[in-house]
Coordinates of C-alpha atoms and ligand atoms in Angstrom, one line a residue:
X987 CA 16.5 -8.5 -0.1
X988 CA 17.8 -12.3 0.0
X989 CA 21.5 -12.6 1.1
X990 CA 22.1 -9.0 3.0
X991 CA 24.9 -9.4 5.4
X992 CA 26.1 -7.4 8.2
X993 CA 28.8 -6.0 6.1
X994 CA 26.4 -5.0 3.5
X995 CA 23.8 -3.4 5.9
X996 CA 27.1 -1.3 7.1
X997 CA 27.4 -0.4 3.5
X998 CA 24.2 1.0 3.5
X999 CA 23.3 2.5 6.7
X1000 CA 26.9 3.9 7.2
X1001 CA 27.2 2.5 10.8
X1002 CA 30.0 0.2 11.9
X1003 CA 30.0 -3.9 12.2
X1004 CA 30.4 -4.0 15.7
X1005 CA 28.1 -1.3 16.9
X1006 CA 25.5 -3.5 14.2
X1007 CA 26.6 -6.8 15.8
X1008 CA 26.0 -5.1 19.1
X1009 CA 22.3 -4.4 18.3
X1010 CA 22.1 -8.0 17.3
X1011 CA 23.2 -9.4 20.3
X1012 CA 21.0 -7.0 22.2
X1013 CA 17.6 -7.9 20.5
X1014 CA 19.1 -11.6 20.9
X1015 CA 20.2 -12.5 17.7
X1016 CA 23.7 -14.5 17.4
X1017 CA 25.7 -14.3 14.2
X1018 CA 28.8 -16.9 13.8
X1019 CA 29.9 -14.1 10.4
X1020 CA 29.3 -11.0 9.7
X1021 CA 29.1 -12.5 5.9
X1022 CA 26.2 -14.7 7.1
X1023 CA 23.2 -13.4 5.4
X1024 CA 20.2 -11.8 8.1
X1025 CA 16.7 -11.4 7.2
X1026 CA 14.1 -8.7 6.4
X1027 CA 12.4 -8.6 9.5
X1028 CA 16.1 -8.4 11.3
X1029 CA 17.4 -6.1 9.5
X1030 CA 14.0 -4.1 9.9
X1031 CA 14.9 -4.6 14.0
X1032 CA 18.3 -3.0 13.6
X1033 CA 17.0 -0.2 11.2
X1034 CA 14.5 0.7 13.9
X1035 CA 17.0 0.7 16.1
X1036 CA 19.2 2.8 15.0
X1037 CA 16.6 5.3 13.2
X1038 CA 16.9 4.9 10.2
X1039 CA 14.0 4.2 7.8
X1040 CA 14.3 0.3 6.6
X1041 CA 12.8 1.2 2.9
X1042 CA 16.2 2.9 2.4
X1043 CA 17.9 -0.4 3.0
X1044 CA 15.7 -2.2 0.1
X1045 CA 17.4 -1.9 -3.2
X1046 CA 15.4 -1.9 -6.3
X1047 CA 18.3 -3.3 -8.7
X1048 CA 16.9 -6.4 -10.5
X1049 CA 13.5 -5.9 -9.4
X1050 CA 10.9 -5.9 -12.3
X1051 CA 8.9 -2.8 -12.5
X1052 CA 5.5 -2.5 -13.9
X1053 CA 3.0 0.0 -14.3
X1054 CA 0.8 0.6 -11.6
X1055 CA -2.7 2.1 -11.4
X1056 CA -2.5 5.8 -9.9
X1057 CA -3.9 6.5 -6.5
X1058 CA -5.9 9.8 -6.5
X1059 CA -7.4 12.1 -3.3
X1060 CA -9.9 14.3 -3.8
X1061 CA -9.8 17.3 -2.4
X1062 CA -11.5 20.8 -1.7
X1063 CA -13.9 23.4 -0.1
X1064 CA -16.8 22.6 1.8
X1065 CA -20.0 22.1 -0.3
X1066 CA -18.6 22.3 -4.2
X1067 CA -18.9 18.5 -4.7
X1068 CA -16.2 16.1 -3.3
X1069 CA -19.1 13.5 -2.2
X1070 CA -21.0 13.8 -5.1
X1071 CA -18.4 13.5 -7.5
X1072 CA -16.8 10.8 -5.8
X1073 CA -20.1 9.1 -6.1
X1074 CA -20.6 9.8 -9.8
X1075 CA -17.5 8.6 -10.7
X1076 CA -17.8 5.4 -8.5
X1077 CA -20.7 4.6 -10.9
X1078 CA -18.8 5.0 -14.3
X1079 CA -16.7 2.1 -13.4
X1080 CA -17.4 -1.2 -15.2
X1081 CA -17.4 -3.0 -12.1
X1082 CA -20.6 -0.7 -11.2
X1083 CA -21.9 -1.3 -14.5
X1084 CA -21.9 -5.0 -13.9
X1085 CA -22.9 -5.2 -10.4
X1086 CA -25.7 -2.6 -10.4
X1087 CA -23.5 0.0 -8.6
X1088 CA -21.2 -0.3 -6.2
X1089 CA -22.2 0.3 -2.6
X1090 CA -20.2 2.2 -0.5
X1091 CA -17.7 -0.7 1.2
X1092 CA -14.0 1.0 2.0
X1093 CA -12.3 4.0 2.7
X1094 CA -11.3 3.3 -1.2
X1095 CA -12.4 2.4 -4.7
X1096 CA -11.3 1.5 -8.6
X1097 CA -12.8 2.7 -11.5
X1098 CA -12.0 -0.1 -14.1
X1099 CA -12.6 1.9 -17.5
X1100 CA -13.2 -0.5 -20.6
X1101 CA -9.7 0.5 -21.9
X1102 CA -8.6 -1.6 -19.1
X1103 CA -7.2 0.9 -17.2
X1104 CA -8.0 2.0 -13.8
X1105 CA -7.8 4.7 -11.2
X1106 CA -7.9 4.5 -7.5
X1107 CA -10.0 6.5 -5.7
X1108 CA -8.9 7.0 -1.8
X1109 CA -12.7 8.5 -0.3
X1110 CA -11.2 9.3 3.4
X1111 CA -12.4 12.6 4.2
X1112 CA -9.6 14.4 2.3
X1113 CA -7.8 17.1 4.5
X1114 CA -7.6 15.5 7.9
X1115 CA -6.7 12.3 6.2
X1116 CA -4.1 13.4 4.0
X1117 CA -2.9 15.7 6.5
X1118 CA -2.2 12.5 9.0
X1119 CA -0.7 10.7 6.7
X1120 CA 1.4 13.4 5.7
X1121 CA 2.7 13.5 8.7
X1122 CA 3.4 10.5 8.8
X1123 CA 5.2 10.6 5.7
X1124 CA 3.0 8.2 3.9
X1125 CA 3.2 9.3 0.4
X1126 CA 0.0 7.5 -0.8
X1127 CA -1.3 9.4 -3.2
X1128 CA -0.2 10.3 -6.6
X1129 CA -2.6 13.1 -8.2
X1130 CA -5.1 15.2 -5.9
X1131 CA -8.2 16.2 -7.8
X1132 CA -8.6 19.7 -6.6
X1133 CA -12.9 20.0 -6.8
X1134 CA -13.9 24.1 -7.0
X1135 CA -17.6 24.5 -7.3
X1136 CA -18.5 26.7 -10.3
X1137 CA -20.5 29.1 -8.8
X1138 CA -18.8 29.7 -5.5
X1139 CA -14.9 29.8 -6.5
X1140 CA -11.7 29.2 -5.1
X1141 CA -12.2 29.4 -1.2
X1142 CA -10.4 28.9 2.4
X1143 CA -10.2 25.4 2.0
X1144 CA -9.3 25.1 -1.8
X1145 CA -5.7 27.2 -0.7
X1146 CA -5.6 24.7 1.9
X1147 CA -6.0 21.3 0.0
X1148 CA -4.0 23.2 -3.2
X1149 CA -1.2 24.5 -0.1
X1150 CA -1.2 20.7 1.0
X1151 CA -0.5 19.4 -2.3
X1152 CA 1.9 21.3 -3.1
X1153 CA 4.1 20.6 -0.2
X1154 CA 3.6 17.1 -0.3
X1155 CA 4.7 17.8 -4.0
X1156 CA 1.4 15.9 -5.4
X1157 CA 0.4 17.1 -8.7
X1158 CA -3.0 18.5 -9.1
X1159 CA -5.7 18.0 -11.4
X1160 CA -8.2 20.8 -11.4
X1161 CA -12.2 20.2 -11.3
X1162 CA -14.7 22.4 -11.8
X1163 CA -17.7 21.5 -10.5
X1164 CA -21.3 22.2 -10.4
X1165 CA -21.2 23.9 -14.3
X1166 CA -24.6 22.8 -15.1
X1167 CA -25.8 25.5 -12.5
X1168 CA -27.2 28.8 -14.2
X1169 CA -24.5 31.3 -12.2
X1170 CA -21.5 28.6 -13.2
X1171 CA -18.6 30.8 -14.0
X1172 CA -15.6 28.6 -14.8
X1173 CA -13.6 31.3 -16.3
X1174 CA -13.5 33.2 -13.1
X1175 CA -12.5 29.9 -11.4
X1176 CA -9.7 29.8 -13.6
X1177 CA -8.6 33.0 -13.3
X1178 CA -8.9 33.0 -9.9
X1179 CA -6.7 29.7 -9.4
X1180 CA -4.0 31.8 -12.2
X1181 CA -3.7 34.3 -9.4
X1182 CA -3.1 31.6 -6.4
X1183 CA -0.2 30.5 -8.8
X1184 CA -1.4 27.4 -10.3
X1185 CA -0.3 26.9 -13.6
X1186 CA -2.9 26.2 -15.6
X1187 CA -2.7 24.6 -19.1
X1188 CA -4.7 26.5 -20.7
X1189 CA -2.4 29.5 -19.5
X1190 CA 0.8 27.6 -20.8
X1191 CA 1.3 25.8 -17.6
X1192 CA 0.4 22.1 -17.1
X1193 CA -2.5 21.5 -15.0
X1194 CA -5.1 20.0 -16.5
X1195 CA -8.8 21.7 -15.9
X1196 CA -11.9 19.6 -16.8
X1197 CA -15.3 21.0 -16.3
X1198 CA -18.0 18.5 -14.4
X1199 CA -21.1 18.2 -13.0
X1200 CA -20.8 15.6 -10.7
X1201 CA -24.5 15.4 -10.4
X1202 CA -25.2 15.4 -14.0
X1203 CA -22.7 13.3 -14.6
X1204 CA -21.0 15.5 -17.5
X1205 CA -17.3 15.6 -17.9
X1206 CA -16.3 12.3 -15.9
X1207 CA -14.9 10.4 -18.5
X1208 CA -12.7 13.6 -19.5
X1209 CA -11.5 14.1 -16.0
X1210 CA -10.4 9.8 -15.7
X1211 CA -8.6 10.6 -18.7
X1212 CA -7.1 13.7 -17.7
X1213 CA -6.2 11.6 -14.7
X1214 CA -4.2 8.9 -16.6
X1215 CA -2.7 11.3 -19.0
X1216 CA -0.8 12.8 -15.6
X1217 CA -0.2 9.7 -14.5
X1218 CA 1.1 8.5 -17.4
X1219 CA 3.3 11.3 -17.3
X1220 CA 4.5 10.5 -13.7
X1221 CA 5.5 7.0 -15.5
X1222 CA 4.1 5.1 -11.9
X1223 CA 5.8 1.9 -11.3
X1224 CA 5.9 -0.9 -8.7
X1225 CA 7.6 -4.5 -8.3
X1226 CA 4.7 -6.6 -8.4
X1227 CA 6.6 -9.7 -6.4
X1228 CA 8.0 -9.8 -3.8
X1229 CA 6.7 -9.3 -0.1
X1230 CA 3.9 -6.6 0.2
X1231 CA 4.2 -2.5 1.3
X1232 CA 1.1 -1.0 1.9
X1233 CA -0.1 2.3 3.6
X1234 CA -3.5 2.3 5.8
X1235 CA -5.6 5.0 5.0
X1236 CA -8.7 4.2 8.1
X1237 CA -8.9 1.3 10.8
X1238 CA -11.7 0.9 13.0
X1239 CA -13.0 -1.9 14.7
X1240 CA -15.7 -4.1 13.8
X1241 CA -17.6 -6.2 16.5
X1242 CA -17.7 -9.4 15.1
X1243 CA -14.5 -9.3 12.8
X1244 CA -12.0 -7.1 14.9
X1245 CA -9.6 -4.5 14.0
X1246 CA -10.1 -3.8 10.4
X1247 CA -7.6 -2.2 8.6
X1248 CA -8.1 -0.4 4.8
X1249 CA -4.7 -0.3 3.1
X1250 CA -3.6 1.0 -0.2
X1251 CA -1.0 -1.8 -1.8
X1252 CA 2.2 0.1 -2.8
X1253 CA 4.4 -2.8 -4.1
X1254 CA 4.3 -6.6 -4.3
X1255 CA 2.2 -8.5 -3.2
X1256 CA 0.1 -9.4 0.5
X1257 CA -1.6 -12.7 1.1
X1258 CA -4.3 -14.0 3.4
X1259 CA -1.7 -15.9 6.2
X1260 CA 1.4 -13.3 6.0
X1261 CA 2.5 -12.0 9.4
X1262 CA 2.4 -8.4 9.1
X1263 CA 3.3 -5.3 11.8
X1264 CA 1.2 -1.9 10.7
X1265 CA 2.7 0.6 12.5
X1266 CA 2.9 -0.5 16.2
X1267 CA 0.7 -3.4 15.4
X1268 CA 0.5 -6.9 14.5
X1269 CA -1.3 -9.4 13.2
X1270 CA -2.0 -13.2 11.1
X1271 CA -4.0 -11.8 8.4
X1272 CA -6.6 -13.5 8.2
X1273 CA -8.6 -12.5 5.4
X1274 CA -8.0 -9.6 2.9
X1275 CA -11.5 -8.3 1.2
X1276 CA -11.6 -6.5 -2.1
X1277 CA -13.4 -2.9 -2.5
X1278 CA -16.7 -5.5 -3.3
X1279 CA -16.1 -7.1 0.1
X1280 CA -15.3 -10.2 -1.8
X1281 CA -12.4 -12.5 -0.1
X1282 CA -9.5 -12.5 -2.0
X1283 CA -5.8 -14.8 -1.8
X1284 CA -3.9 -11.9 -3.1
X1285 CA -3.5 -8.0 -3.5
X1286 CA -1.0 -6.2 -6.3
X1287 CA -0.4 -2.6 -5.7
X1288 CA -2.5 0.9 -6.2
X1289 CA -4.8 -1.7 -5.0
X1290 CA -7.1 -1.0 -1.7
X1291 CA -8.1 -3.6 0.8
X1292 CA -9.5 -4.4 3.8
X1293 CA -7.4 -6.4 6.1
X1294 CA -8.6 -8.5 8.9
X1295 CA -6.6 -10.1 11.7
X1296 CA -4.7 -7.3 13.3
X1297 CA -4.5 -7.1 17.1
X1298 CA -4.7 -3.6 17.7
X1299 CA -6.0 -0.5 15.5
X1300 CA -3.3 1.2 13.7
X1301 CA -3.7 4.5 12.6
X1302 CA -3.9 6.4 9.1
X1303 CA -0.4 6.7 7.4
X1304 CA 1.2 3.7 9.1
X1305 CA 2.7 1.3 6.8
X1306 CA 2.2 -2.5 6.6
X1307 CA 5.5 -4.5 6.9
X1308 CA 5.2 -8.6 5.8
X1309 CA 7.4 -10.2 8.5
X1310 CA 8.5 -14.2 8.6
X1311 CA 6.9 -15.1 12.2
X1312 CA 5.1 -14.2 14.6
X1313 CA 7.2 -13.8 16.6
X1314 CA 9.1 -11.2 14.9
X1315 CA 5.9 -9.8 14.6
X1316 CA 5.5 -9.6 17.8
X1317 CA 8.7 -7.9 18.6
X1318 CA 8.4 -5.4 16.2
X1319 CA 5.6 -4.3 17.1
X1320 CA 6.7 -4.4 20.6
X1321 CA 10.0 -2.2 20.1
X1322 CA 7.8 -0.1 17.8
X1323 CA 5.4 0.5 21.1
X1324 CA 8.0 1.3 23.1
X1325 CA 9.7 3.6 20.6
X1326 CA 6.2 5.6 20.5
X1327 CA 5.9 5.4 23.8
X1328 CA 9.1 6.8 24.6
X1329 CA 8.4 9.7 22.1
X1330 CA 5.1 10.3 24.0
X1331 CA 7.3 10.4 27.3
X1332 CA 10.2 12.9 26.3
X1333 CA 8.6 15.2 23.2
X1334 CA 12.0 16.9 22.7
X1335 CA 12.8 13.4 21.1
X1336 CA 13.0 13.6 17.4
X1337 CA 9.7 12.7 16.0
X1338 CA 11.2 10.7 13.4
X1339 CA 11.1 7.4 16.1
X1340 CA 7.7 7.4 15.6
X1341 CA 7.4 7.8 12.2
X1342 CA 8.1 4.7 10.7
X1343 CA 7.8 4.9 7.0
X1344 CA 8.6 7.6 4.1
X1345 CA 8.0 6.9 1.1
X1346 CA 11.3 9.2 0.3
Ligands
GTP2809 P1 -18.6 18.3 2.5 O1 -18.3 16.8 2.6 O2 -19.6 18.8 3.4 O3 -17.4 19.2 2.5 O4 -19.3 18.6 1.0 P2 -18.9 17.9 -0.4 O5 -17.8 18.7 -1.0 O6 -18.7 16.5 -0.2 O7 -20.2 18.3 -1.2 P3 -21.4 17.3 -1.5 O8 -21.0 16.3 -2.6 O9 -22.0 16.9 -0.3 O10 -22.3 18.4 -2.3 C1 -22.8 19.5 -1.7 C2 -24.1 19.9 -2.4 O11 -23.8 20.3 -3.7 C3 -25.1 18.8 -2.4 O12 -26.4 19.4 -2.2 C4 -25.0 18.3 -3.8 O13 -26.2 17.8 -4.3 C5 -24.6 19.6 -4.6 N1 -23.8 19.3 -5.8 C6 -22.7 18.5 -5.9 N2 -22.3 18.5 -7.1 C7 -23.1 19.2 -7.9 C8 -23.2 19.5 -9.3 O14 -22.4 19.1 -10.1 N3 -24.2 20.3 -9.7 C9 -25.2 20.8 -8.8 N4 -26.1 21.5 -9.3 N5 -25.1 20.5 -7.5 C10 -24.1 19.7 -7.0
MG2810 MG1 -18.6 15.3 1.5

């Protein structure tokens, strides 16, 4: 982002030098050139200002890309296993294996496999949660596993979660779930998800279907695979330098520590001290804790965290922005408040003022 300029953010956001200059004078910035270069967080101001969403003004050219971990959402009907398998799969992780298990800590969690690969896990309660962010336009996940128990079928809320996928244009990964019970019928699952459209592999299309028990713990290491093999196939990148974007997927407050934030890392990189603005709010962080709890300097992407220091509670599906100062900080969030408040105020209003991030 180094050396944009007034001209260049013209370039790229199609509006004129003066009407940008004008913006600059009004949020009290003074520019001698219009070749003089501006920073993140101001051109972040001016993008807000005029509506447009600031990732658009990032350019990726030069930036090194690296495979990232994917980021997976389980979804699916009431009862047929989401919890459980969630749980099981929590366990197979080599991090588990090492620390005895491991307890249930954020919103979030990686299974390490011994190949050295790893999946992200988000463990929000699926719909509501990807439905927020959704609407928000936070594009955090890459691959939801679509859990269908065995024995009960495809349901309300499996067309739901497999309705929500597809608009969000998510791949899916199907599980079936609960085959070590005597009345499992997989094959009628699969026919049954053939006739709601999904194309299965095993009917020429190419989602992958793995058999588990999440409780007997059969078919988890086929269904992590199956996972990477689509992800692989989605060939998921990120710039690993560079400042941080994140998505929160829950906040709440804690008594003691504050306003706790757990993020998914996107691209580059967030560190304990950064001034960052998540959604409409702010904050010094002032320590980042891993899916262990442990303290960490640093976070990479696909990666979750917890992030303390905020000053408000920002809601699922906001993005986190690394800004210079505080006091940018502090005006961003404070033109951000406004802007939601003014959507709040006048509904007609596009709600694209309040949304602040898409992932395009
Ligand atoms: P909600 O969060 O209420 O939507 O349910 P869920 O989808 O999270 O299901 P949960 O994991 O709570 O499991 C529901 C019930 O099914 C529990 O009694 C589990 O023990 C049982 N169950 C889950 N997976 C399996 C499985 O693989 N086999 C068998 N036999 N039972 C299972
Ligand atoms: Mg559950």
């Amino acid at each position: 982002f180094e050396g944009m300029t007034i001209v260049e953010l013209s370039k790229r956001t199609g509006e004129t030098i003066p009407y940008l200059q004008q913006i600059l004078a009004n949020i009290g910035e003074s520019f001698d050139s219009e070749f003089e270069p501006i920073s993140i967080d101001i051109a972040e101001l001016i993008a807000m200002e005029i509506g447009i969403n600031i990732r658009r003004l990032h350019s990726d050219e030069g930036a090194i890309l690296l495979p990232r971990s994917p980021v997976v959402t389980v979804m699916g009907h009431v009862d047929h296993g989401k919890t459980s398998l969630l749980d099981a799969l929590r366990q197979t992780s080599i991090a588990a294996k090492e620390a005895g298990g491991i307890t249930q800590h954020l919103g979030a969690f990686v299974v390490s496999m011994s190949s050295g690969a790893s999946i992200t896990f988000l463990d929000t309660p699926g719909h509501a949660a990807f439905s927020a962010m959704r609407a928000r336009g936070a594009a955090v996940t890459d691959i939801v596993v679509l859990v269908v128990a065995a024995d009960d079928g495809v349901m309300p809320q499996t067309l739901e979660a497999i309705s929500h996928a597809k608009k969000a244009n998510v791949p899916i990964v199907v599980a079936i779930n609960k085959c070590d019970k005597p009345d499992a019928d997989p094959q009628k699952v699969k026919n049954q998800l053939v006739s709601e459209g999904l194309m299965l592999e095993e009917f020429g299309g190419d989602i992958q279907v793995i058999e588990v028990s999440a409780t007997k713990g059969i078919g988890l290491d086929l269904l992590e695979e199956a996972l990477l093999l689509q992800s692989e196939l989605m060939d998921l990148k990120a710039q690993i330098d560079g400042p941080a974007q994140a998505f929160v997927v829950e906040a709440r407050v804690d008594r003691g520590r504050g306003p706790l934030a757990t993020a998914i890392m996107k691209s580059g990189t967030l560190s304990s001290g950064n001034r960052i603005v998540v959604g409409a709010e702010w904050g010094k962080i002032r320590a980042i804790r891993d899916m262990m709890g442990k303290v960490i300097e640093t976070a990479g992407p696909s990666m979750p965290v917890e992030i303390e220091g905020l000053k408000g509670v920002p809601l699922a599906g906001d993005d986190v922005v690394v800004v210079h100062s505080d006091g940018r900080a502090k005006m961003l969030s404070a033109g951000r408040k406004s802007k939601v408040e003014e959507y709040r105020l006048n509904k007609k209003s596009s709600p694209k003022s309040v949304k602040f991030a898409d992932n395009d």
